[in-house]
Tab-separated table of C-alpha atoms and ligand atoms in Angstrom:
chain	number	residue	atom	x	y	z
A	245	UNK	CA	-0.344	-17.962	-10.516
A	246	UNK	CA	-2.858	-15.630	-8.722
A	247	UNK	CA	-2.664	-11.906	-9.223
A	248	UNK	CA	-0.868	-9.910	-6.737
A	249	UNK	CA	-2.735	-7.016	-5.150
A	250	UNK	CA	-0.884	-4.344	-2.985
A	251	UNK	CA	-2.335	-1.700	-1.045
A	252	UNK	CA	-1.733	-0.008	2.341
A	253	UNK	CA	-2.106	2.951	4.741
A	254	UNK	CA	-0.014	6.231	5.793
A	255	UNK	CA	0.013	4.832	9.742
A	256	UNK	CA	-0.846	8.751	11.155
A	257	UNK	CA	-3.925	7.327	13.100
A	258	UNK	CA	-6.449	4.910	14.248
A	259	UNK	CA	-8.802	3.822	11.278
A	260	UNK	CA	-12.702	5.117	11.293
A	261	UNK	CA	-15.744	3.929	9.322
A	262	UNK	CA	-14.703	5.749	6.212
A	263	UNK	CA	-11.917	3.719	6.051
A	264	UNK	CA	-13.976	0.322	6.566
A	265	UNK	CA	-16.342	1.459	3.958
A	266	UNK	CA	-13.842	2.988	1.394
A	267	UNK	CA	-11.355	0.407	1.804
A	268	UNK	CA	-10.852	-2.205	4.340
A	269	UNK	CA	-14.269	-3.945	3.687
A	270	UNK	CA	-13.135	-4.545	-0.082
A	271	UNK	CA	-9.626	-5.674	1.121
A	272	UNK	CA	-11.174	-8.248	3.158
A	273	UNK	CA	-12.849	-9.592	0.126
A	274	UNK	CA	-9.910	-9.432	-2.219
A	275	UNK	CA	-7.888	-11.404	0.049
A	276	UNK	CA	-9.523	-14.456	-0.790
A	277	UNK	CA	-9.202	-13.925	-4.495
A	278	UNK	CA	-5.644	-12.386	-4.887
A	279	UNK	CA	-2.394	-12.799	-3.176
A	280	UNK	CA	-2.787	-9.699	-0.898
A	281	UNK	CA	-0.095	-7.534	0.341
A	282	UNK	CA	-0.829	-4.665	3.097
A	283	UNK	CA	1.963	-2.046	3.675
A	284	UNK	CA	1.915	0.003	6.761
A	285	UNK	CA	3.345	3.004	5.291
A	286	UNK	CA	5.447	4.241	8.220
A	287	UNK	CA	8.077	6.175	5.865
A	288	UNK	CA	5.434	7.655	3.848
A	289	UNK	CA	3.722	8.738	7.269
A	290	UNK	CA	6.936	10.373	8.154
A	291	UNK	CA	7.048	12.641	5.057
A	292	UNK	CA	4.117	14.914	7.223
A	293	UNK	CA	5.012	13.810	10.540
A	294	UNK	CA	8.771	13.639	11.089
A	295	UNK	CA	8.380	15.697	14.286
A	296	UNK	CA	6.547	13.170	16.005
A	297	UNK	CA	7.734	9.708	15.006
A	298	UNK	CA	6.415	8.253	18.513
A	299	UNK	CA	2.952	8.894	16.897
A	300	UNK	CA	3.809	6.569	14.207
A	301	UNK	CA	4.893	3.940	16.468
A	302	UNK	CA	1.681	3.677	18.182
A	303	UNK	CA	-0.439	3.715	15.176
A	304	UNK	CA	1.542	0.809	13.444
A	305	UNK	CA	0.006	-1.230	16.044
A	306	UNK	CA	-3.258	0.524	16.208
A	307	UNK	CA	-3.817	0.058	12.305
A	308	UNK	CA	-2.461	-3.539	12.503
A	309	UNK	CA	-5.325	-4.179	15.093
A	310	UNK	CA	-7.759	-2.504	12.879
A	311	UNK	CA	-6.816	-4.720	10.170
A	312	UNK	CA	-7.228	-8.109	12.199
A	313	UNK	CA	-10.386	-6.927	13.730
A	314	UNK	CA	-11.923	-5.865	10.301
A	315	UNK	CA	-11.358	-9.435	9.206
A	316	UNK	CA	-7.676	-9.304	7.372
A	317	UNK	CA	-6.742	-12.860	7.822
A	318	UNK	CA	-2.794	-12.796	8.455
A	319	UNK	CA	-2.835	-16.744	6.811
A	320	UNK	CA	-3.848	-15.131	3.557
A	321	UNK	CA	-2.534	-11.645	3.366
A	322	UNK	CA	0.716	-10.328	4.210
A	323	UNK	CA	0.895	-7.142	6.401
A	324	UNK	CA	4.247	-5.365	6.597
A	325	UNK	CA	6.240	-2.516	7.715
A	326	UNK	CA	7.324	-0.175	4.871
A	327	UNK	CA	10.669	0.609	6.469
A	328	UNK	CA	11.914	-2.473	6.994
A	329	UNK	CA	12.118	-3.244	3.581
A	330	UNK	CA	15.505	-1.374	2.602
A	331	UNK	CA	14.796	-2.363	-1.020
A	332	UNK	CA	11.908	0.105	-1.110
A	333	UNK	CA	14.149	2.816	-0.157
A	334	UNK	CA	17.135	1.513	-2.754
A	335	UNK	CA	14.293	1.493	-5.593
A	336	UNK	CA	13.230	4.633	-4.742
A	337	UNK	CA	16.435	6.080	-5.164
A	338	UNK	CA	17.110	4.642	-8.468
A	339	UNK	CA	13.596	5.941	-9.820
A	340	UNK	CA	14.512	9.120	-8.674
A	341	UNK	CA	17.136	9.510	-11.110
A	342	UNK	CA	14.644	9.680	-14.186
A	343	UNK	CA	11.908	11.746	-12.430
A	344	UNK	CA	12.185	15.262	-12.738
A	345	UNK	CA	10.935	17.758	-10.125
A	346	UNK	CA	8.479	19.219	-12.696
A	347	UNK	CA	6.728	16.215	-12.925
A	348	UNK	CA	6.311	15.563	-9.207
A	349	UNK	CA	5.222	19.300	-8.605
A	350	UNK	CA	2.537	18.918	-11.123
A	351	UNK	CA	1.146	15.679	-9.636
A	352	UNK	CA	-2.404	16.895	-8.854
A	353	UNK	CA	-2.553	14.954	-5.384
A	354	UNK	CA	0.715	16.349	-4.375
A	355	UNK	CA	-0.361	19.948	-5.407
A	356	UNK	CA	-3.912	19.908	-3.326
A	357	UNK	CA	-1.700	18.133	-0.428
A	358	UNK	CA	0.761	20.601	-0.348
A	359	UNK	CA	-1.994	23.438	-0.543
A	360	UNK	CA	-4.105	22.122	2.302
A	361	UNK	CA	-0.799	21.693	4.660
A	362	UNK	CA	-0.136	25.578	3.483
A	363	UNK	CA	3.538	24.691	2.210
A	364	UNK	CA	5.250	27.418	0.523
A	365	UNK	CA	8.239	25.371	-0.123
A	366	UNK	CA	7.808	21.631	-0.191
A	367	UNK	CA	10.150	19.070	1.466
A	368	UNK	CA	11.963	16.838	-0.396
A	369	UNK	CA	10.867	13.443	0.818
A	370	UNK	CA	6.995	14.765	0.442
A	371	UNK	CA	7.426	16.215	-2.955
A	372	UNK	CA	8.822	12.589	-3.739
A	373	UNK	CA	6.715	10.196	-2.214
A	374	UNK	CA	4.856	9.050	-5.279
A	375	UNK	CA	8.291	7.830	-5.956
A	376	UNK	CA	8.623	5.874	-2.976
A	377	UNK	CA	5.038	4.673	-3.550
A	378	UNK	CA	6.079	3.342	-7.038
A	379	UNK	CA	8.809	1.174	-5.036
A	380	UNK	CA	6.066	0.256	-2.801
A	381	UNK	CA	4.183	-1.232	-5.549
A	382	UNK	CA	6.908	-2.461	-7.715
A	383	UNK	CA	8.845	-4.254	-5.239
A	384	UNK	CA	6.545	-6.958	-5.625
A	385	UNK	CA	5.500	-6.654	-8.807
A	386	UNK	CA	1.791	-6.039	-7.809
A	387	UNK	CA	-0.466	-5.707	-10.872
A	388	UNK	CA	-3.661	-4.480	-9.072
A	389	UNK	CA	-3.425	-1.626	-6.579
A	390	UNK	CA	-6.825	-0.702	-4.562
A	391	UNK	CA	-7.205	3.075	-3.968
A	392	UNK	CA	-9.210	6.153	-3.749
A	393	UNK	CA	-9.937	8.477	-6.141
A	394	UNK	CA	-7.162	10.809	-4.770
A	395	UNK	CA	-4.173	7.845	-5.462
A	396	UNK	CA	-4.658	7.756	-9.072
A	397	UNK	CA	-2.538	10.442	-10.306
A	398	UNK	CA	0.246	8.279	-8.180
A	399	UNK	CA	-0.804	5.057	-9.895
A	400	UNK	CA	-0.329	7.023	-13.059
A	401	UNK	CA	3.311	8.354	-12.128
A	402	UNK	CA	4.180	4.471	-11.068
A	403	UNK	CA	3.174	3.599	-14.363
A	404	UNK	CA	5.186	5.964	-16.024
A	405	UNK	CA	8.042	4.933	-14.101
A	406	UNK	CA	7.613	1.365	-15.002
A	407	UNK	CA	7.238	1.938	-18.730
A	408	UNK	CA	10.744	4.358	-18.344
A	409	UNK	CA	12.776	1.760	-16.333
A	410	UNK	CA	11.629	-1.279	-18.784
A	411	UNK	CA	12.718	0.728	-21.807
A	412	UNK	CA	15.806	2.185	-20.273
A	413	UNK	CA	17.430	-1.143	-18.943
A	414	UNK	CA	15.531	-4.357	-19.305
A	415	UNK	CA	11.643	-5.198	-18.738
A	416	UNK	CA	11.674	-6.616	-15.294
A	417	UNK	CA	9.312	-4.197	-13.596
A	418	UNK	CA	5.003	-4.631	-13.841
A	419	UNK	CA	2.656	-2.317	-14.573
A	420	UNK	CA	0.255	-2.139	-12.176
A	421	UNK	CA	-3.500	-1.036	-12.648
A	422	UNK	CA	-5.508	0.966	-9.867
A	423	UNK	CA	-8.949	-0.365	-8.615
A	424	UNK	CA	-11.264	2.165	-7.783
A	425	UNK	CA	-14.053	1.026	-5.629
A	426	UNK	CA	-17.661	2.286	-6.739
A	427	UNK	CA	-18.948	3.424	-3.030
A	428	UNK	CA	-19.115	6.776	-2.221
A	429	UNK	CA	-16.881	8.364	0.190
A	430	UNK	CA	-18.493	8.418	3.772
A	431	UNK	CA	-19.433	11.318	4.946
A	432	UNK	CA	-18.400	12.915	8.511
A	433	UNK	CA	-20.950	13.239	11.762
A	434	UNK	CA	-21.138	16.737	11.347
A	435	UNK	CA	-22.295	16.483	7.572
A	436	UNK	CA	-18.845	17.369	6.256
A	437	UNK	CA	-18.139	15.417	2.734
A	438	UNK	CA	-15.564	13.410	4.404
A	439	UNK	CA	-15.160	11.407	7.695
A	440	UNK	CA	-11.775	12.332	8.689
A	441	UNK	CA	-9.992	12.016	11.962
A	442	UNK	CA	-8.488	15.518	11.746
A	443	UNK	CA	-11.783	17.176	11.572
A	444	UNK	CA	-13.242	15.365	14.759
A	445	UNK	CA	-16.005	14.077	12.742
A	446	UNK	CA	-14.955	10.255	12.968
A	447	UNK	CA	-16.516	6.842	14.142
A	448	UNK	CA	-13.174	4.916	15.047
A	449	UNK	CA	-13.114	1.231	14.579
A	450	UNK	CA	-12.363	0.480	17.968
A	451	UNK	CA	-15.301	2.554	19.356
A	452	UNK	CA	-17.073	1.203	22.557
A	453	UNK	CA	-20.888	0.641	22.315
A	454	UNK	CA	-21.533	3.835	24.262
A	455	UNK	CA	-19.318	5.854	22.235
A	456	UNK	CA	-21.259	5.152	19.127
A	457	UNK	CA	-24.383	5.903	20.501
A	458	UNK	CA	-23.316	9.382	22.097
A	459	UNK	CA	-21.884	10.146	18.438
A	460	UNK	CA	-24.756	9.213	16.578
A	461	UNK	CA	-26.969	11.059	19.108
A	462	UNK	CA	-25.060	14.072	18.460
A	463	UNK	CA	-24.494	13.699	14.809
A	464	UNK	CA	-26.155	16.140	12.456
A	465	UNK	CA	-29.431	15.580	10.680
A	466	UNK	CA	-31.354	17.334	8.058
A	467	UNK	CA	-31.744	20.936	9.384
A	468	UNK	CA	-35.142	21.454	7.931
A	469	UNK	CA	-36.761	19.168	10.292
A	470	UNK	CA	-37.386	20.452	13.972
A	471	UNK	CA	-40.705	18.574	14.724
A	472	UNK	CA	-40.991	15.259	13.978
A	473	UNK	CA	-43.662	15.438	11.451
A	474	UNK	CA	-41.526	17.711	9.404
A	475	UNK	CA	-40.967	16.716	5.572
A	476	UNK	CA	-37.328	15.435	5.325
A	477	UNK	CA	-34.700	15.787	3.033
A	478	UNK	CA	-32.710	12.404	3.468
A	479	UNK	CA	-30.565	13.401	0.394
A	480	UNK	CA	-28.673	16.115	3.047
A	481	UNK	CA	-28.760	14.162	6.301
A	482	UNK	CA	-25.420	12.151	7.293
A	483	UNK	CA	-27.413	9.665	9.133
A	484	UNK	CA	-29.449	8.771	6.240
A	485	UNK	CA	-26.216	8.512	4.539
A	486	UNK	CA	-24.856	5.870	7.071
A	487	UNK	CA	-28.089	4.142	6.547
A	488	UNK	CA	-26.982	3.661	2.672
A	489	UNK	CA	-23.936	2.543	3.548
A	490	UNK	CA	-24.789	0.250	6.710
A	491	UNK	CA	-28.467	-0.816	6.528
A	492	UNK	CA	-28.999	-1.104	2.795
A	493	UNK	CA	-32.003	-3.776	3.447
A	494	UNK	CA	-34.245	-1.029	4.483
A	495	UNK	CA	-32.935	2.185	3.519
A	496	UNK	CA	-35.317	2.984	0.464
A	497	UNK	CA	-37.845	2.599	3.367
A	498	UNK	CA	-36.281	4.903	5.626
A	499	UNK	CA	-36.251	7.464	2.525
A	500	UNK	CA	-39.676	7.271	2.162
A	501	UNK	CA	-40.874	7.762	5.678
A	502	UNK	CA	-38.348	10.396	6.248
A	503	UNK	CA	-39.558	12.020	3.252
A	504	UNK	CA	-43.149	12.193	4.342
A	505	UNK	CA	-42.228	12.833	7.952
A	506	UNK	CA	-43.412	9.474	9.139
A	507	UNK	CA	-40.057	8.563	10.594
A	508	UNK	CA	-38.328	10.772	13.748
A	509	UNK	CA	-34.644	11.522	13.733
A	510	UNK	CA	-34.653	9.951	17.184
A	511	UNK	CA	-35.637	6.673	15.732
A	512	UNK	CA	-33.627	6.904	12.586
A	513	UNK	CA	-30.747	7.340	14.888
A	514	UNK	CA	-31.599	4.525	17.015
A	515	UNK	CA	-31.642	1.913	14.078
A	516	UNK	CA	-28.449	3.188	12.396
A	517	UNK	CA	-26.490	3.114	16.011
A	518	UNK	CA	-27.581	-0.585	16.206
A	519	UNK	CA	-26.670	-1.607	12.976
A	520	UNK	CA	-23.086	0.374	13.371
A	521	UNK	CA	-22.779	-1.530	16.436
A	522	UNK	CA	-23.593	-5.134	14.960
A	523	UNK	CA	-20.805	-4.095	12.545
A	524	UNK	CA	-18.287	-3.259	15.110
A	525	UNK	CA	-19.069	-5.891	17.366
A	526	UNK	CA	-17.652	-8.612	15.357
A	527	UNK	CA	-14.776	-6.286	15.324
A	528	UNK	CA	-14.488	-6.101	19.019
A	529	UNK	CA	-14.495	-9.707	19.112
A	530	UNK	CA	-11.267	-10.040	17.289
A	531	UNK	CA	-9.985	-7.356	18.314
A	532	UNK	CA	-10.106	-8.185	21.960
A	533	UNK	CA	-8.365	-11.822	21.211
A	534	UNK	CA	-5.407	-9.738	19.282
A	535	UNK	CA	-5.399	-7.514	22.303
A	536	UNK	CA	-4.660	-9.914	24.866
A	537	UNK	CA	-1.854	-11.255	22.833
A	538	UNK	CA	-0.042	-8.140	21.585
A	539	UNK	CA	3.105	-10.935	20.964
A	540	UNK	CA	0.740	-12.658	18.628
A	541	UNK	CA	0.518	-9.211	16.522
A	542	UNK	CA	4.042	-8.364	16.419
A	543	UNK	CA	4.739	-11.709	15.393
A	544	UNK	CA	2.159	-11.281	12.113
A	545	UNK	CA	4.302	-8.232	11.199
A	546	UNK	CA	7.581	-9.633	11.738
A	547	UNK	CA	6.384	-12.969	9.604
A	548	UNK	CA	4.734	-10.710	7.219
A	549	UNK	CA	7.718	-8.609	6.471
A	550	UNK	CA	10.088	-11.580	6.268
A	551	UNK	CA	7.700	-12.424	3.668
A	552	UNK	CA	7.727	-9.484	1.584
A	553	UNK	CA	11.611	-9.163	1.998
A	554	UNK	CA	12.120	-12.433	0.123
A	555	UNK	CA	10.213	-10.830	-2.544
A	556	UNK	CA	12.104	-7.425	-2.541
A	557	UNK	CA	15.359	-9.347	-2.479
A	558	UNK	CA	14.395	-11.067	-5.775
A	559	UNK	CA	12.976	-7.906	-7.670
A	560	UNK	CA	15.953	-6.162	-6.459
A	561	UNK	CA	18.480	-8.735	-7.715
A	562	UNK	CA	16.558	-8.206	-11.149
A	563	UNK	CA	16.894	-4.635	-10.797
A	564	UNK	CA	20.279	-4.435	-10.276
A	565	UNK	CA	21.076	-6.915	-13.217
A	566	UNK	CA	19.003	-5.216	-15.461
A	567	UNK	CA	21.060	-1.974	-14.865
A	568	UNK	CA	24.360	-3.748	-15.229
A	569	UNK	CA	24.954	-3.110	-11.438
A	570	UNK	CA	25.503	-6.691	-10.557
A	571	UNK	CA	29.189	-6.229	-10.054
A	572	UNK	CA	30.241	-9.185	-8.088
A	573	UNK	CA	27.787	-11.664	-9.031
A	574	UNK	CA	28.445	-13.075	-12.318
B	230	LIG	N1	-0.635	7.199	-0.262
B	230	LIG	C1	-1.555	5.926	-0.083
B	230	LIG	C2	-2.835	6.818	0.974
B	230	LIG	O1	-2.834	7.957	1.361
B	230	LIG	C3	-1.199	5.027	1.133
B	230	LIG	C4	0.006	4.392	0.332
B	230	LIG	C5	1.282	4.097	0.615
B	230	LIG	C6	-0.335	3.423	-0.889
B	230	LIG	N2	1.761	3.357	-0.262
B	230	LIG	C7	0.737	2.939	-1.089
B	230	LIG	C8	-1.351	2.971	-1.574
B	230	LIG	C9	0.954	1.893	-2.074
B	230	LIG	C10	-1.295	1.834	-2.430
B	230	LIG	C11	-0.200	1.327	-2.745
B	230	LIG	O2	-4.093	6.274	0.997
């Protein structure tokens, strides 16, 4: 049996190159090797966006299109919608019986996100989202969870919940392992160390050629280079970071030439805009096909959700049995 991978995204916005480099690219490879479940986390998106559910609705299809355009193959990977798997909510309730509030409050990612959002008090749903994420992972008994570094506390919490459940009742749940990529986080166009929609320093995967060219043209470079012949510091230049991410083949040469002042920022930008457009062009081709056939996209999500639901029902039955809560079935 193939190992099962589960991962997903909070669907609060369209995906950008940072998502591609950090996770999507890897998922496209993983789907060939593992049974892959991809979760569109609309419920988790609600924890911070409950005032704008319409935004979540739009992004459900946006993110699904981004997945498909990037090369996720719906024949291989199961793409599904979190809120349509009621067993996830049910498991969340059961797990929440034996998780203390303090263990959630001390989760470093919850702490950091809460601080970032300026919460004085935390919403119950927000505080508890690591429990709901545990349900996302365990309903399908995933063994591998590809995530970013920031998600490690949640996987650790998941492992604890699994061990506790198995020890309290019966060993029906599976302890997952995180799979953290080794690629550095993609910097933003403004040199900020994170490409992010909310900072406005991102190139989205659905960008046109003109949009890419325009954004690259305006992107920050090494501030010490005013004239073409000035000696460069590629290590502080976001454009050079993109060379490393998208033009590995000649990035060493670019590095040397920048240091010696032998390549100008304009030329460097032209090259990288070309490479990014080459990559996005492949996605654009796949994207139009699905965009012209929105029914097909809906069908993919409905079918994927049905497939996930079957697995969820099976696990739920085992969980209820383990807890002795299968009142009328035996
Ligand atoms: N919290 C994850 C993120 O922000 C998204 C997510 C929700 C997730 N459920 C998951 C990731 C289950 C892995 C497994 O990136």
